[in-house]
Amino acid sequence: MLIKKMTCLSLSFFILNFALVAEEVAKPEMFSYWKKELKKFNYSLPDELNTKFIESNFDGAGIKTERTFVYITNNDIDFPNENINYAIFFVNKAYSQTGSSVKLAAYFTNEKLVMITRNSPYSNVEGRYEFSGITVREGLTYEYDDLGGLTISCLADKTRETTAEIISKQYCGESIVVGPKNSILYVKKHKEKCDYLCKPFYPFREKGEYYVTYNKANLRREPNSKGIILKFLPKDTKVEVLEDTFQQEWIKDLGTANYLKVRLEDGGEGYLHGAYLRAPGEPDVTLIRERAEEWKKRNGVKGKSGVP
């Protein structure tokens, strides 16, 4: 009996140590998983960032340029009832109105992508000083389950009584559960209405291939809404982004984004507002919302997707 107990204890000790070693081995590999996931959105993670991340003992690291800041952290990530332990933030340093206060946030549970959303300072309408410095997740949000299944939601920045309530996910509008090939599995309506335009947020765009998300996207001669329109581009037109001008503008029904210098497949060039574009691996929100409307009609659900 004693030998049996000792054998069991030895086996338990071996399993425990193997698990610890496996976890330690996995840490350096997480970066490659993160790179693969973020590449779908045309965001890159430079090798220098990985080197700094390893040197920090996997605590956090950042890379700055004149206009951008990309950094990884596992500090101050303690969302109630959420198993998130790493975040990667993308920051536009060039635009003074948002600066580093508004970020594109990619949240991970170890190597698995959990959420992509906007991270912003919390504004308490009552001016309570104890909530200063808190940031919240808000705006159009992509949530991924353990199997990589996608739900598109809108998160709200609402006044709450405690820090835990503020940093918890606060949904508004609708959540759309997406199946294979952009099919719609379910549309859930939330009690809170969105008091803002629920659109994707991108602080900057990297060079590469993109697709137009709206019909009649305005290709302009100059990077602003007063520039002469050269052509109207149909949805799903493929373009190559040559340069992010970092000239940011808010446009009604589109939202806020930088103007991008693009090249068409016929060789023509011009400027597009960044909100017109999506990366190849990025969810086609326009198509998904159209299909969600069809799903709602078939299932007798009232209300328009993505509208407050």
GROMACS .gro file of N, CA and C in nm, residues 111-256:
model
  438
  111GLU      N    1  -0.235   3.229  -2.566
  111GLU     CA    2  -0.216   3.249  -2.710
  111GLU      C    3  -0.345   3.275  -2.786
  112LYS      N    4  -0.461   3.258  -2.721
  112LYS     CA    5  -0.589   3.267  -2.791
  112LYS      C    6  -0.646   3.409  -2.793
  113LEU      N    7  -0.683   3.455  -2.910
  113LEU     CA    8  -0.748   3.585  -2.923
  113LEU      C    9  -0.889   3.577  -2.866
  114VAL      N   10  -0.921   3.670  -2.774
  114VAL     CA   11  -1.052   3.672  -2.708
  114VAL      C   12  -1.137   3.787  -2.758
  115MET      N   13  -1.073   3.903  -2.783
  115MET     CA   14  -1.150   4.023  -2.814
  115MET      C   15  -1.065   4.126  -2.884
  116ILE      N   16  -1.128   4.197  -2.980
  116ILE     CA   17  -1.068   4.317  -3.038
  116ILE      C   18  -1.171   4.428  -3.023
  117THR      N   19  -1.129   4.539  -2.963
  117THR     CA   20  -1.222   4.648  -2.935
  117THR      C   21  -1.145   4.778  -2.919
  118ARG      N   22  -1.216   4.884  -2.884
  118ARG     CA   23  -1.153   5.013  -2.857
  118ARG      C   24  -1.140   5.030  -2.706
  119ASN      N   25  -1.028   5.086  -2.663
  119ASN     CA   26  -1.003   5.110  -2.521
  119ASN      C   27  -0.990   5.261  -2.501
  120SER      N   28  -1.073   5.317  -2.413
  120SER     CA   29  -1.076   5.463  -2.395
  120SER      C   30  -1.084   5.500  -2.248
  121PRO      N   31  -1.046   5.623  -2.211
  121PRO     CA   32  -1.061   5.669  -2.073
  121PRO      C   33  -1.209   5.672  -2.034
  122TYR      N   34  -1.238   5.631  -1.913
  122TYR     CA   35  -1.376   5.634  -1.864
  122TYR      C   36  -1.415   5.776  -1.824
  123SER      N   37  -1.530   5.824  -1.874
  123SER     CA   38  -1.577   5.956  -1.835
  123SER      C   39  -1.698   5.943  -1.744
  124ASN      N   40  -1.677   5.978  -1.617
  124ASN     CA   41  -1.786   5.974  -1.522
  124ASN      C   42  -1.859   6.108  -1.524
  125VAL      N   43  -1.990   6.107  -1.554
  125VAL     CA   44  -2.065   6.232  -1.567
  125VAL      C   45  -2.077   6.306  -1.435
  126GLU      N   46  -2.059   6.234  -1.325
  126GLU     CA   47  -2.068   6.298  -1.193
  126GLU      C   48  -1.933   6.351  -1.147
  127GLY      N   49  -1.828   6.326  -1.223
  127GLY     CA   50  -1.696   6.378  -1.189
  127GLY      C   51  -1.634   6.315  -1.066
  128ARG      N   52  -1.661   6.190  -1.039
  128ARG     CA   53  -1.608   6.124  -0.919
  128ARG      C   54  -1.460   6.092  -0.937
  129TYR      N   55  -1.376   6.150  -0.852
  129TYR     CA   56  -1.231   6.142  -0.868
  129TYR      C   57  -1.180   5.999  -0.852
  130GLU      N   58  -1.250   5.915  -0.773
  130GLU     CA   59  -1.199   5.779  -0.750
  130GLU      C   60  -1.200   5.694  -0.876
  131PHE      N   61  -1.271   5.741  -0.981
  131PHE     CA   62  -1.276   5.666  -1.106
  131PHE      C   63  -1.178   5.721  -1.211
  132SER      N   64  -1.100   5.822  -1.174
  132SER     CA   65  -1.007   5.880  -1.271
  132SER      C   66  -0.898   5.778  -1.303
  133GLY      N   67  -0.858   5.774  -1.429
  133GLY     CA   68  -0.754   5.682  -1.472
  133GLY      C   69  -0.804   5.547  -1.518
  134ILE      N   70  -0.933   5.521  -1.500
  134ILE     CA   71  -0.988   5.393  -1.544
  134ILE      C   72  -1.014   5.398  -1.694
  135THR      N   73  -0.980   5.292  -1.763
  135THR     CA   74  -1.012   5.281  -1.905
  135THR      C   75  -1.119   5.174  -1.925
  136VAL      N   76  -1.198   5.192  -2.029
  136VAL     CA   77  -1.309   5.099  -2.055
  136VAL      C   78  -1.304   5.052  -2.200
  137ARG      N   79  -1.368   4.939  -2.223
  137ARG     CA   80  -1.383   4.887  -2.358
  137ARG      C   81  -1.515   4.936  -2.414
  138GLU      N   82  -1.512   4.989  -2.537
  138GLU     CA   83  -1.635   5.044  -2.594
  138GLU      C   84  -1.629   5.037  -2.746
  139GLY      N   85  -1.745   5.056  -2.807
  139GLY     CA   86  -1.753   5.058  -2.952
  139GLY      C   87  -1.772   4.918  -3.011
  140LEU      N   88  -1.761   4.909  -3.142
  140LEU     CA   89  -1.777   4.782  -3.210
  140LEU      C   90  -1.670   4.684  -3.162
  141THR      N   91  -1.713   4.564  -3.128
  141THR     CA   92  -1.624   4.467  -3.065
  141THR      C   93  -1.638   4.330  -3.130
  142TYR      N   94  -1.523   4.268  -3.156
  142TYR     CA   95  -1.520   4.130  -3.205
  142TYR      C   96  -1.483   4.041  -3.086
  143GLU      N   97  -1.571   3.947  -3.053
  143GLU     CA   98  -1.544   3.853  -2.944
  143GLU      C   99  -1.531   3.712  -3.002
  144TYR      N  100  -1.431   3.637  -2.952
  144TYR     CA  101  -1.404   3.503  -3.002
  144TYR      C  102  -1.412   3.402  -2.888
  145ASP      N  103  -1.483   3.291  -2.912
  145ASP     CA  104  -1.492   3.188  -2.810
  145ASP      C  105  -1.373   3.093  -2.819
  146ASP      N  106  -1.374   2.985  -2.739
  146ASP     CA  107  -1.260   2.893  -2.732
  146ASP      C  108  -1.231   2.825  -2.865
  147LEU      N  109  -1.334   2.811  -2.949
  147LEU     CA  110  -1.316   2.745  -3.078
  147LEU      C  111  -1.296   2.845  -3.192
  148GLY      N  112  -1.285   2.974  -3.157
  148GLY     CA  113  -1.264   3.077  -3.258
  148GLY      C  114  -1.393   3.132  -3.316
  149GLY      N  115  -1.509   3.091  -3.261
  149GLY     CA  116  -1.637   3.144  -3.308
  149GLY      C  117  -1.651   3.292  -3.280
  150LEU      N  118  -1.712   3.365  -3.372
  150LEU     CA  119  -1.718   3.512  -3.365
  150LEU      C  120  -1.855   3.562  -3.322
  151THR      N  121  -1.855   3.660  -3.231
  151THR     CA  122  -1.974   3.738  -3.199
  151THR      C  123  -1.939   3.885  -3.215
  152ILE      N  124  -2.021   3.957  -3.291
  152ILE     CA  125  -2.001   4.101  -3.310
  152ILE      C  126  -2.096   4.175  -3.218
  153SER      N  127  -2.042   4.261  -3.133
  153SER     CA  128  -2.122   4.332  -3.034
  153SER      C  129  -2.084   4.479  -3.031
  154CYS      N  130  -2.161   4.556  -2.955
  154CYS     CA  131  -2.127   4.695  -2.925
  154CYS      C  132  -2.118   4.709  -2.774
  155LEU      N  133  -2.007   4.765  -2.726
  155LEU     CA  134  -1.988   4.787  -2.584
  155LEU      C  135  -2.009   4.934  -2.552
  156ALA      N  136  -2.071   4.959  -2.437
  156ALA     CA  137  -2.108   5.094  -2.399
  156ALA      C  138  -2.023   5.144  -2.283
  157ASP      N  139  -2.009   5.276  -2.274
  157ASP     CA  140  -1.940   5.341  -2.162
  157ASP      C  141  -2.049   5.408  -2.078
  158LYS      N  142  -2.100   5.335  -1.978
  158LYS     CA  143  -2.212   5.385  -1.898
  158LYS      C  144  -2.166   5.413  -1.755
  159THR      N  145  -2.232   5.507  -1.689
  159THR     CA  146  -2.201   5.539  -1.550
  159THR      C  147  -2.241   5.422  -1.461
  160ARG      N  148  -2.151   5.378  -1.374
  160ARG     CA  149  -2.178   5.270  -1.280
  160ARG      C  150  -2.128   5.311  -1.142
  161GLU      N  151  -2.160   5.230  -1.042
  161GLU     CA  152  -2.131   5.266  -0.904
  161GLU      C  153  -1.996   5.215  -0.854
  162THR      N  154  -1.943   5.111  -0.916
  162THR     CA  155  -1.816   5.054  -0.868
  162THR      C  156  -1.720   5.036  -0.985
  163THR      N  157  -1.592   5.023  -0.950
  163THR     CA  158  -1.491   5.000  -1.053
  163THR      C  159  -1.517   4.870  -1.127
  164ALA      N  160  -1.555   4.765  -1.053
  164ALA     CA  161  -1.582   4.635  -1.115
  164ALA      C  162  -1.694   4.646  -1.218
  165GLU      N  163  -1.797   4.724  -1.188
  165GLU     CA  164  -1.906   4.742  -1.283
  165GLU      C  165  -1.860   4.819  -1.406
  166ILE      N  166  -1.775   4.917  -1.386
  166ILE     CA  167  -1.728   5.001  -1.497
  166ILE      C  168  -1.645   4.919  -1.595
  167ILE      N  169  -1.554   4.837  -1.544
  167ILE     CA  170  -1.463   4.766  -1.633
  167ILE      C  171  -1.524   4.637  -1.689
  168SER      N  172  -1.641   4.597  -1.638
  168SER     CA  173  -1.710   4.481  -1.694
  168SER      C  174  -1.766   4.516  -1.831
  169LYS      N  175  -1.790   4.413  -1.913
  169LYS     CA  176  -1.850   4.436  -2.044
  169LYS      C  177  -1.993   4.486  -2.027
  170GLN      N  178  -2.023   4.601  -2.090
  170GLN     CA  179  -2.155   4.660  -2.085
  170GLN      C  180  -2.208   4.669  -2.228
  171TYR      N  181  -2.302   4.583  -2.261
  171TYR     CA  182  -2.349   4.574  -2.398
  171TYR      C  183  -2.461   4.674  -2.426
  172CYS      N  184  -2.465   4.718  -2.551
  172CYS     CA  185  -2.576   4.800  -2.597
  172CYS      C  186  -2.614   4.753  -2.738
  173GLY      N  187  -2.732   4.789  -2.784
  173GLY     CA  188  -2.773   4.752  -2.919
  173GLY      C  189  -2.796   4.603  -2.933
  174GLU      N  190  -2.717   4.540  -3.019
  174GLU     CA  191  -2.734   4.398  -3.049
  174GLU      C  192  -2.601   4.325  -3.051
  175SER      N  193  -2.606   4.196  -3.027
  175SER     CA  194  -2.493   4.107  -3.049
  175SER      C  195  -2.532   4.008  -3.159
  176ILE      N  196  -2.441   3.989  -3.255
  176ILE     CA  197  -2.467   3.900  -3.367
  176ILE      C  198  -2.370   3.783  -3.359
  177VAL      N  199  -2.423   3.662  -3.344
  177VAL     CA  200  -2.341   3.542  -3.339
  177VAL      C  201  -2.325   3.491  -3.482
  178VAL      N  202  -2.200   3.485  -3.527
  178VAL     CA  203  -2.170   3.456  -3.667
  178VAL      C  204  -2.123   3.312  -3.684
  179GLY      N  205  -2.178   3.245  -3.786
  179GLY     CA  206  -2.140   3.109  -3.816
  179GLY      C  207  -2.047   3.101  -3.935
  180PRO      N  208  -2.026   2.981  -3.991
  180PRO     CA  209  -1.938   2.964  -4.107
  180PRO      C  210  -1.985   3.047  -4.227
  181LYS      N  211  -1.890   3.099  -4.302
  181LYS     CA  212  -1.917   3.176  -4.424
  181LYS      C  213  -2.013   3.293  -4.400
  182ASN      N  214  -1.994   3.359  -4.286
  182ASN     CA  215  -2.073   3.479  -4.250
  182ASN      C  216  -2.222   3.450  -4.237
  183SER      N  217  -2.256   3.326  -4.206
  183SER     CA  218  -2.396   3.295  -4.177
  183SER      C  219  -2.431   3.349  -4.038
  184ILE      N  220  -2.559   3.368  -4.012
  184ILE     CA  221  -2.604   3.423  -3.884
  184ILE      C  222  -2.667   3.312  -3.801
  185LEU      N  223  -2.612   3.288  -3.683
  185LEU     CA  224  -2.666   3.185  -3.595
  185LEU      C  225  -2.771   3.241  -3.501
  186TYR      N  226  -2.749   3.368  -3.458
  186TYR     CA  227  -2.842   3.425  -3.359
  186TYR      C  228  -2.816   3.575  -3.347
  187VAL      N  229  -2.923   3.650  -3.322
  187VAL     CA  230  -2.912   3.793  -3.294
  187VAL      C  231  -2.976   3.820  -3.158
  188LYS      N  232  -2.898   3.872  -3.066
  188LYS     CA  233  -2.948   3.901  -2.931
  188LYS      C  234  -2.961   4.052  -2.913
  189LYS      N  235  -3.079   4.095  -2.872
  189LYS     CA  236  -3.101   4.238  -2.844
  189LYS      C  237  -3.074   4.265  -2.697
  190HIS      N  238  -3.007   4.379  -2.669
  190HIS     CA  239  -2.976   4.418  -2.532
  190HIS      C  240  -3.070   4.529  -2.486
  191LYS      N  241  -3.083   4.541  -2.356
  191LYS     CA  242  -3.174   4.641  -2.300
  191LYS      C  243  -3.126   4.783  -2.330
  192GLU      N  244  -2.995   4.804  -2.318
  192GLU     CA  245  -2.938   4.937  -2.341
  192GLU      C  246  -2.933   4.967  -2.490
  193LYS      N  247  -2.974   5.086  -2.529
  193LYS     CA  248  -2.956   5.132  -2.666
  193LYS      C  249  -2.820   5.199  -2.677
  194CYS      N  250  -2.756   5.187  -2.792
  194CYS     CA  251  -2.628   5.254  -2.813
  194CYS      C  252  -2.652   5.401  -2.844
  195ASP      N  253  -2.580   5.488  -2.775
  195ASP     CA  254  -2.596   5.631  -2.798
  195ASP      C  255  -2.482   5.685  -2.886
  196TYR      N  256  -2.426   5.597  -2.967
  196TYR     CA  257  -2.317   5.637  -3.055
  196TYR      C  258  -2.322   5.549  -3.180
  197LEU      N  259  -2.246   5.589  -3.282
  197LEU     CA  260  -2.236   5.512  -3.405
  197LEU      C  261  -2.140   5.395  -3.382
  198CYS      N  262  -2.192   5.273  -3.392
  198CYS     CA  263  -2.113   5.154  -3.360
  198CYS      C  264  -2.037   5.108  -3.484
  199LYS      N  265  -1.915   5.157  -3.498
  199LYS     CA  266  -1.831   5.127  -3.614
  199LYS      C  267  -1.695   5.078  -3.567
  200PRO      N  268  -1.620   5.006  -3.654
  200PRO     CA  269  -1.485   4.964  -3.616
  200PRO      C  270  -1.396   5.086  -3.591
  201PHE      N  271  -1.297   5.067  -3.504
  201PHE     CA  272  -1.200   5.173  -3.476
  201PHE      C  273  -1.060   5.123  -3.507
  202TYR      N  274  -0.986   5.200  -3.586
  202TYR     CA  275  -0.847   5.168  -3.616
  202TYR      C  276  -0.764   5.295  -3.606
  203PRO      N  277  -0.668   5.301  -3.513
  203PRO     CA  278  -0.588   5.423  -3.494
  203PRO      C  279  -0.498   5.453  -3.613
  204PHE      N  280  -0.458   5.350  -3.684
  204PHE     CA  281  -0.379   5.365  -3.807
  204PHE      C  282  -0.390   5.235  -3.884
  205ARG      N  283  -0.351   5.241  -4.013
  205ARG     CA  284  -0.354   5.123  -4.098
  205ARG      C  285  -0.215   5.101  -4.158
  206GLU      N  286  -0.174   4.976  -4.164
  206GLU     CA  287  -0.046   4.942  -4.224
  206GLU      C  288  -0.063   4.916  -4.374
  207LYS      N  289   0.048   4.918  -4.445
  207LYS     CA  290   0.045   4.891  -4.588
  207LYS      C  291  -0.005   4.749  -4.613
  208GLY      N  292  -0.071   4.731  -4.729
  208GLY     CA  293  -0.118   4.597  -4.762
  208GLY      C  294  -0.248   4.598  -4.838
  209GLU      N  295  -0.306   4.481  -4.852
  209GLU     CA  296  -0.429   4.461  -4.929
  209GLU      C  297  -0.552   4.481  -4.840
  210TYR      N  298  -0.651   4.552  -4.894
  210TYR     CA  299  -0.776   4.577  -4.822
  210TYR      C  300  -0.894   4.567  -4.919
  211TYR      N  301  -1.014   4.565  -4.862
  211TYR     CA  302  -1.136   4.561  -4.942
  211TYR      C  303  -1.232   4.672  -4.897
  212VAL      N  304  -1.301   4.730  -4.995
  212VAL     CA  305  -1.399   4.835  -4.966
  212VAL      C  306  -1.522   4.773  -4.901
  213THR      N  307  -1.572   4.835  -4.796
  213THR     CA  308  -1.682   4.779  -4.719
  213THR      C  309  -1.818   4.839  -4.753
  214TYR      N  310  -1.821   4.950  -4.828
  214TYR     CA  311  -1.947   5.017  -4.861
  214TYR      C  312  -1.953   5.044  -5.011
  215ASN      N  313  -2.073   5.046  -5.064
  215ASN     CA  314  -2.090   5.088  -5.203
  215ASN      C  315  -2.068   5.238  -5.217
  216LYS      N  316  -2.014   5.279  -5.328
  216LYS     CA  317  -1.989   5.420  -5.360
  216LYS      C  318  -1.894   5.485  -5.260
  217ALA      N  319  -1.786   5.416  -5.229
  217ALA     CA  320  -1.682   5.476  -5.145
  217ALA      C  321  -1.612   5.585  -5.226
  218ASN      N  322  -1.592   5.701  -5.165
  218ASN     CA  323  -1.536   5.816  -5.235
  218ASN      C  324  -1.384   5.809  -5.243
  219LEU      N  325  -1.332   5.784  -5.362
  219LEU     CA  326  -1.189   5.793  -5.385
  219LEU      C  327  -1.157   5.938  -5.421
  220ARG      N  328  -1.075   6.004  -5.341
  220ARG     CA  329  -1.053   6.149  -5.356
  220ARG      C  330  -0.911   6.181  -5.400
  221ARG      N  331  -0.897   6.302  -5.453
  221ARG     CA  332  -0.765   6.348  -5.499
  221ARG      C  333  -0.679   6.392  -5.381
  222GLU      N  334  -0.743   6.448  -5.278
  222GLU     CA  335  -0.670   6.492  -5.159
  222GLU      C  336  -0.723   6.416  -5.037
  223PRO      N  337  -0.643   6.408  -4.930
  223PRO     CA  338  -0.683   6.330  -4.812
  223PRO      C  339  -0.773   6.407  -4.715
  224ASN      N  340  -0.889   6.447  -4.763
  224ASN     CA  341  -0.990   6.510  -4.678
  224ASN      C  342  -1.124   6.507  -4.750
  225SER      N  343  -1.231   6.534  -4.675
  225SER     CA  344  -1.366   6.520  -4.731
  225SER      C  345  -1.401   6.631  -4.831
  226LYS      N  346  -1.313   6.731  -4.845
  226LYS     CA  347  -1.336   6.836  -4.945
  226LYS      C  348  -1.259   6.808  -5.075
  227GLY      N  349  -1.181   6.703  -5.074
  227GLY     CA  350  -1.104   6.669  -5.193
  227GLY      C  351  -1.194   6.626  -5.308
  228ILE      N  352  -1.152   6.655  -5.429
  228ILE     CA  353  -1.229   6.620  -5.549
  228ILE      C  354  -1.245   6.469  -5.557
  229ILE      N  355  -1.368   6.423  -5.583
  229ILE     CA  356  -1.394   6.279  -5.596
  229ILE      C  357  -1.349   6.232  -5.734
  230LEU      N  358  -1.256   6.137  -5.735
  230LEU     CA  359  -1.204   6.082  -5.860
  230LEU      C  360  -1.291   5.969  -5.912
  231LYS      N  361  -1.347   5.892  -5.818
  231LYS     CA  362  -1.422   5.773  -5.857
  231LYS      C  363  -1.503   5.724  -5.738
  232PHE      N  364  -1.618   5.660  -5.766
  232PHE     CA  365  -1.696   5.591  -5.663
  232PHE      C  366  -1.662   5.442  -5.673
  233LEU      N  367  -1.616   5.386  -5.564
  233LEU     CA  368  -1.575   5.246  -5.565
  233LEU      C  369  -1.686   5.157  -5.509
  234PRO      N  370  -1.720   5.048  -5.578
  234PRO     CA  371  -1.822   4.956  -5.527
  234PRO      C  372  -1.768   4.872  -5.411
  235LYS      N  373  -1.860   4.816  -5.336
  235LYS     CA  374  -1.822   4.728  -5.225
  235LYS      C  375  -1.738   4.611  -5.277
  236ASP      N  376  -1.643   4.570  -5.195
  236ASP     CA  377  -1.554   4.457  -5.221
  236ASP      C  378  -1.446   4.487  -5.326
  237THR      N  379  -1.434   4.615  -5.367
  237THR     CA  380  -1.321   4.653  -5.452
  237THR      C  381  -1.191   4.630  -5.374
  238LYS      N  382  -1.095   4.563  -5.440
  238LYS     CA  383  -0.966   4.539  -5.375
  238LYS      C  384  -0.873   4.657  -5.400
  239VAL      N  385  -0.810   4.707  -5.294
  239VAL     CA  386  -0.715   4.817  -5.308
  239VAL      C  387  -0.588   4.783  -5.231
  240GLU      N  388  -0.481   4.850  -5.267
  240GLU     CA  389  -0.355   4.838  -5.194
  240GLU      C  390  -0.329   4.968  -5.121
  241VAL      N  391  -0.316   4.960  -4.989
  241VAL     CA  392  -0.282   5.079  -4.911
  241VAL      C  393  -0.133   5.104  -4.923
  242LEU      N  394  -0.100   5.222  -4.975
  242LEU     CA  395   0.040   5.260  -4.995
  242LEU      C  396   0.095   5.337  -4.877
  243GLU      N  397   0.005   5.412  -4.811
  243GLU     CA  398   0.051   5.500  -4.704
  243GLU      C  399  -0.066   5.544  -4.618
  244ASP      N  400  -0.044   5.551  -4.488
  244ASP     CA  401  -0.140   5.612  -4.397
  244ASP      C  402  -0.097   5.758  -4.379
  245THR      N  403  -0.185   5.852  -4.417
  245THR     CA  404  -0.149   5.994  -4.409
  245THR      C  405  -0.151   6.046  -4.267
  246PHE      N  406  -0.217   5.976  -4.175
  246PHE     CA  407  -0.239   6.019  -4.037
  246PHE      C  408  -0.317   6.150  -4.030
  247GLN      N  409  -0.387   6.182  -4.139
  247GLN     CA  410  -0.482   6.294  -4.137
  247GLN      C  411  -0.619   6.235  -4.104
  248GLN      N  412  -0.663   6.259  -3.983
  248GLN     CA  413  -0.782   6.195  -3.930
  248GLN      C  414  -0.903   6.286  -3.944
  249GLU      N  415  -1.020   6.224  -3.969
  249GLU     CA  416  -1.143   6.303  -3.986
  249GLU      C  417  -1.263   6.219  -3.945
  250TRP      N  418  -1.358   6.284  -3.878
  250TRP     CA  419  -1.487   6.221  -3.846
  250TRP      C  420  -1.585   6.253  -3.958
  251ILE      N  421  -1.653   6.151  -4.009
  251ILE     CA  422  -1.753   6.168  -4.114
  251ILE      C  423  -1.882   6.101  -4.069
  252LYS      N  424  -1.991   6.171  -4.083
  252LYS     CA  425  -2.121   6.119  -4.042
  252LYS      C  426  -2.149   5.985  -4.110
  253ASP      N  427  -2.201   5.891  -4.032
  253ASP     CA  428  -2.236   5.755  -4.077
  253ASP      C  429  -2.115   5.668  -4.108
  254LEU      N  430  -1.994   5.723  -4.099
  254LEU     CA  431  -1.873   5.644  -4.120
  254LEU      C  432  -1.792   5.631  -3.991
  255GLY      N  433  -1.782   5.740  -3.918
  255GLY     CA  434  -1.701   5.742  -3.797
  255GLY      C  435  -1.569   5.811  -3.818
  256THR      N  436  -1.472   5.783  -3.731
  256THR     CA  437  -1.341   5.849  -3.732
  256THR      C  438  -1.234   5.754  -3.785
   0.00000   0.00000   0.00000
